[in-house]
Coordinates of C-alpha atoms in Angstrom, one line a residue:
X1 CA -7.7 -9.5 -17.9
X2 CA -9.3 -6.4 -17.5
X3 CA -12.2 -4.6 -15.4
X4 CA -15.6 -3.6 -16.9
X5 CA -16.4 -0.7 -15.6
X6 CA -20.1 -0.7 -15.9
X7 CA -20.3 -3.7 -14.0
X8 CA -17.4 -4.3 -11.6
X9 CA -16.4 -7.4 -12.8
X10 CA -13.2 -8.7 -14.1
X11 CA -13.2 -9.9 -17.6
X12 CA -11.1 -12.8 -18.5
X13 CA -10.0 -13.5 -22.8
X14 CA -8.0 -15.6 -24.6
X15 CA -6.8 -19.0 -24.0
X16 CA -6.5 -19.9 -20.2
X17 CA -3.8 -23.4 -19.5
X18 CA -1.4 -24.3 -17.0
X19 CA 1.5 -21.9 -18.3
X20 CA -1.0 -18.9 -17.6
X21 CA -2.8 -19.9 -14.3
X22 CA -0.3 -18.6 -11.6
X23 CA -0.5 -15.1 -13.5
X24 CA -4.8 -15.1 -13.0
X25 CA -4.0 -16.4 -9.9
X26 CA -2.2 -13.1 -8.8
X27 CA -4.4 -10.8 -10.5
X28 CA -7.4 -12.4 -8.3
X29 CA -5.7 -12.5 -5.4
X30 CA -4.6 -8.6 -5.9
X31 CA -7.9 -7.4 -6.9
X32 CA -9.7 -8.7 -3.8
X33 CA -6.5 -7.5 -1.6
X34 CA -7.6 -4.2 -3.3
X35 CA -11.2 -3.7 -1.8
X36 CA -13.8 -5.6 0.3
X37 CA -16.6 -7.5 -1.0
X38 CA -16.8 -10.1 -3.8
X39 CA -15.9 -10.0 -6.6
X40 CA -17.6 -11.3 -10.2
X41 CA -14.7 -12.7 -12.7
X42 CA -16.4 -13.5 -15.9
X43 CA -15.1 -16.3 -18.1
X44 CA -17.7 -15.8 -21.1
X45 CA -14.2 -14.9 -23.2
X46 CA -11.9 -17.5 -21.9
X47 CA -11.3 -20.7 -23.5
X48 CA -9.9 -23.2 -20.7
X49 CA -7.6 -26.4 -22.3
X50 CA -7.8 -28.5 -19.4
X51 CA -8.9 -29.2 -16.0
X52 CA -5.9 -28.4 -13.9
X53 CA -6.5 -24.5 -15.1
X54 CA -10.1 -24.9 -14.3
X55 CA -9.6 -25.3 -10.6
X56 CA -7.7 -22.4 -10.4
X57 CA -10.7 -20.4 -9.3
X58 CA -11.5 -22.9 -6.7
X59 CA -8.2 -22.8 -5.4
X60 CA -8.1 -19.2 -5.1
X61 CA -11.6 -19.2 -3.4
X62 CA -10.2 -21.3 -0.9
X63 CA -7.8 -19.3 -0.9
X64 CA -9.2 -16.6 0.7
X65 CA -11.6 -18.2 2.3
X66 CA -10.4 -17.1 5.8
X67 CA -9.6 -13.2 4.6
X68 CA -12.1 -10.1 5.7
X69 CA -14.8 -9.8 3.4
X70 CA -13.6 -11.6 0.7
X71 CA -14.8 -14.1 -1.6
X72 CA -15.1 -15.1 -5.8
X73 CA -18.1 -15.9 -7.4
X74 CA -18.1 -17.1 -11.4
X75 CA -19.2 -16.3 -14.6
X76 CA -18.9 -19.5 -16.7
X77 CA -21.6 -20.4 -19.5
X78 CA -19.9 -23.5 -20.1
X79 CA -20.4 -24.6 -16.7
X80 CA -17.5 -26.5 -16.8
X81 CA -15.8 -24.7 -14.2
X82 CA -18.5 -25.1 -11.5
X83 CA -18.4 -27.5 -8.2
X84 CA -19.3 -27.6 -4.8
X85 CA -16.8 -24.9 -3.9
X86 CA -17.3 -22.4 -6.5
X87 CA -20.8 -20.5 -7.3
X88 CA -20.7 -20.4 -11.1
X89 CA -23.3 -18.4 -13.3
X90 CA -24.2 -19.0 -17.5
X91 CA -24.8 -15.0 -17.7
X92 CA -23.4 -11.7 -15.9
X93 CA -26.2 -10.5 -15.9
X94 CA -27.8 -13.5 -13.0
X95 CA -24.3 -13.5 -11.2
X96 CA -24.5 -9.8 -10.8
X97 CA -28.6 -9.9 -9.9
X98 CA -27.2 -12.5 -7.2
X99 CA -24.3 -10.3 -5.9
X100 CA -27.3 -8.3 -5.5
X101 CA -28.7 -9.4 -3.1
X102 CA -25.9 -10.7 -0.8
X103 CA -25.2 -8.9 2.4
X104 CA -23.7 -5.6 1.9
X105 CA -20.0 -6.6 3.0
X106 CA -19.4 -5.0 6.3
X107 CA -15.4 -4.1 7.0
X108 CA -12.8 -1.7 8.5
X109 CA -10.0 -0.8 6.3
X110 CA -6.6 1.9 7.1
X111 CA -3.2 2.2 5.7
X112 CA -0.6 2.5 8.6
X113 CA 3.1 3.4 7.9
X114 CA 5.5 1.0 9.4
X115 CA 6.5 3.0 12.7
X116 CA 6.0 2.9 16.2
X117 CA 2.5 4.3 16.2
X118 CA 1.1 1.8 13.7
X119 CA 0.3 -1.0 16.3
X120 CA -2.1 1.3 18.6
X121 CA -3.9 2.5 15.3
X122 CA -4.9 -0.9 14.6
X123 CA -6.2 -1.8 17.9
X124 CA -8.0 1.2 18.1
X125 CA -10.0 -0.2 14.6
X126 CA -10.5 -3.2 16.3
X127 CA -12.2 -1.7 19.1
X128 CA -14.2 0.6 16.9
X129 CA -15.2 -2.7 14.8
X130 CA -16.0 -5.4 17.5
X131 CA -18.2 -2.8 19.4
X132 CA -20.1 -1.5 16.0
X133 CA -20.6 -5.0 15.1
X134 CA -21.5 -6.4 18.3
X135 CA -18.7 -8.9 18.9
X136 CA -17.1 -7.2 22.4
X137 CA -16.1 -10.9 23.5
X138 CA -13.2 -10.6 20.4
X139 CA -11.7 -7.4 21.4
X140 CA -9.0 -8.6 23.3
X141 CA -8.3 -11.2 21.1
X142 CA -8.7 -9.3 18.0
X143 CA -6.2 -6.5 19.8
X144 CA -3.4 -9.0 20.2
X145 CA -4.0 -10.7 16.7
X146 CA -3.1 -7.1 15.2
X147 CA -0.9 -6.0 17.2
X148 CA 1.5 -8.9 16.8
X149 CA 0.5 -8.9 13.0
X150 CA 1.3 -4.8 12.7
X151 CA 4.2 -4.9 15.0
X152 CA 5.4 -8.0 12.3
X153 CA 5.8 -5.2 9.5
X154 CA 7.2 -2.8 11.2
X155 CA 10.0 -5.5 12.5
X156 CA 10.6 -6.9 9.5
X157 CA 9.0 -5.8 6.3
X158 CA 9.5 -2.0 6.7
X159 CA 6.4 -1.4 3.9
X160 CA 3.4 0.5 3.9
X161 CA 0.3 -1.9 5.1
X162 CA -3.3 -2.1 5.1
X163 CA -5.2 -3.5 8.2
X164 CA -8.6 -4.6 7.1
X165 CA -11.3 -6.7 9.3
X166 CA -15.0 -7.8 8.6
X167 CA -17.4 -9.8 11.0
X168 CA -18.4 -13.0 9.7
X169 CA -21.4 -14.6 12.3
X170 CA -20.0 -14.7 15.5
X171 CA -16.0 -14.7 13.9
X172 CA -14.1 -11.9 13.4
X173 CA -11.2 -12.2 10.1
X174 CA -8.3 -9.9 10.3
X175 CA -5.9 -9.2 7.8
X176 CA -2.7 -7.3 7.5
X177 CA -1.3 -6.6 3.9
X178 CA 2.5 -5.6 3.7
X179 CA 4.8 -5.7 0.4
X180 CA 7.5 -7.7 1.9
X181 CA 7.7 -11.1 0.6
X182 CA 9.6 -12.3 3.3
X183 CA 6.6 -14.9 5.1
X184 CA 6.2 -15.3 8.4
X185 CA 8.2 -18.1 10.7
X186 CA 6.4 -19.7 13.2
X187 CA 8.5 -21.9 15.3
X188 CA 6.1 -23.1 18.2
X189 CA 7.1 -22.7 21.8
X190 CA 9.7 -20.6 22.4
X191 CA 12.7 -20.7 25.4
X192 CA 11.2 -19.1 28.6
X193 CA 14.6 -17.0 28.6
X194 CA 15.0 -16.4 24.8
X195 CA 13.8 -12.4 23.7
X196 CA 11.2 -12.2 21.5
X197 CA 9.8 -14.8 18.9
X198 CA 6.3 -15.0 20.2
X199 CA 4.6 -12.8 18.1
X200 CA 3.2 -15.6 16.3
X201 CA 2.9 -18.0 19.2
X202 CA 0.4 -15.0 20.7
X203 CA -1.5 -15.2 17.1
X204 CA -2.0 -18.9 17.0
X205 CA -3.2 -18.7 20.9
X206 CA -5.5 -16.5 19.9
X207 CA -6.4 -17.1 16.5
X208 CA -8.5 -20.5 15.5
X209 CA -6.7 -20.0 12.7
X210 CA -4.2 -17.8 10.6
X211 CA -2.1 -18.0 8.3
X212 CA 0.0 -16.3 5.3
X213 CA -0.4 -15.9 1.5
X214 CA 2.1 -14.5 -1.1
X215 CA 1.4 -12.4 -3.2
X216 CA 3.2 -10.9 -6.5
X217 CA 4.1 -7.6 -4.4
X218 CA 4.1 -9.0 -0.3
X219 CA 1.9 -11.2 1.5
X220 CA -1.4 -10.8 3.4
X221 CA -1.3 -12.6 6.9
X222 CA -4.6 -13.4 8.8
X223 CA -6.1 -14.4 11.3
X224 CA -9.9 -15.9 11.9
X225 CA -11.2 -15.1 15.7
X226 CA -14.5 -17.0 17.1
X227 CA -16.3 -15.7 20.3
X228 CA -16.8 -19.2 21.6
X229 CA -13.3 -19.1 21.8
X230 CA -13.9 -16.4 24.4
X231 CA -16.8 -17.2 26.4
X232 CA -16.2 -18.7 30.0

């Protein structure tokens, strides 16, 4: 796997089977941790022995479905590859003509440390984002989403993170990256006298839905907000 420069897309050769699909899988998933926007993986080099190793782009589509500003589209002139979930293209030349003119993708990115401060940086990027993007309605939510998700790290992973979000309609995705790959724990309601353990009770209160995905080197958590959510 490799990038082409001249075009942004990753470049796939060789023989793809069930042996090889976990390592694509991580290289997707670390290349569209690594920037917003979507990203063109072109298959013109690969041949694929079976249909198990097909789906893995679909699966990691769906994958990260729910993250900020993130999604895969396909380069494929066999076709074979293509379904309802997964835009395929015969050429790079048409998928990048169509990546063309998708919406530019609109998101807030910061690295944070893991101390003390890191939580009100985050919020203060929420705020920023949910005026900017006209989604006021989510700024409470979207503070206590990050917070909880920030505070998280800084608890128990004790890495460097990045905080990205990106409007989507009237939703607003959050995600928090760490290098821990310790997931999160999420245990329901909690003893009205036990300390602590409601980080991620506040998230899924919040949240219509979150959740957590491994990576090679951490995880990303997130978190998908809707404003109807917050209207009276």
């Amino acid at each position: 796997m490799e990038t082409d420069e001249s075009s942004g897309a990753l470049r796939l050769t060789g023989v793809l089977d069930t042996t090889a699909t976990g390592t694509v899988r991580d290289a997707l998933l670390a290349r569209l941790c690594e920037r917003p926007g979507p990203v063109v993986v072109d298959l013109s080099g690969v041949r694929i022995t079976d249909r198990a190793a097909r789906r893995t782009f679909a699966e990691v589509r769906r994958e990260v479905a729910d993250w900020p500003a993130a999604d895969l589209l396909v380069v494929d002139p066999t076709g074979r590859t293509a379904g309802d979930e997964l835009p395929v293209w015969p050429t790079l030349d048409e998928a990048t003509a169509a990546l063309a003119v998708l919406p530019t993708a609109t998101a807030a990115t910061t690295e944070l440390p893991p101390d003390v401060g890191a939580a009100r940086q985050a919020r203060a990027l929420v705020l920023d984002g949910c005026a900017r993007w006209g989604v006021d309605e989510l700024a409470e939510a979207g503070c206590i989403a990050v917070t909880e998700m920030v505070n998280n790290v800084v608890a128990h992973a004790g890495t460097m993170m990045t905080v990205r979000l990106a409007p989507r309609g009237d939703t607003l995705h959050i995600g928090v990256r760490d290098h821990s790959p310790r997931q999160p724990t999420y245990a329901g309601l909690v003893p009205v006298d036990t300390a602590g353990g409601r980080g991620l009770l506040l998230i899924d209160t919040v949240a219509r839905r979150w959740g957590s995905t491994p990576l090679r080197d951490g995880k990303l958590v997130w978190a998908v907000l809707h404003t109807e959510d917050e209207r009276p």
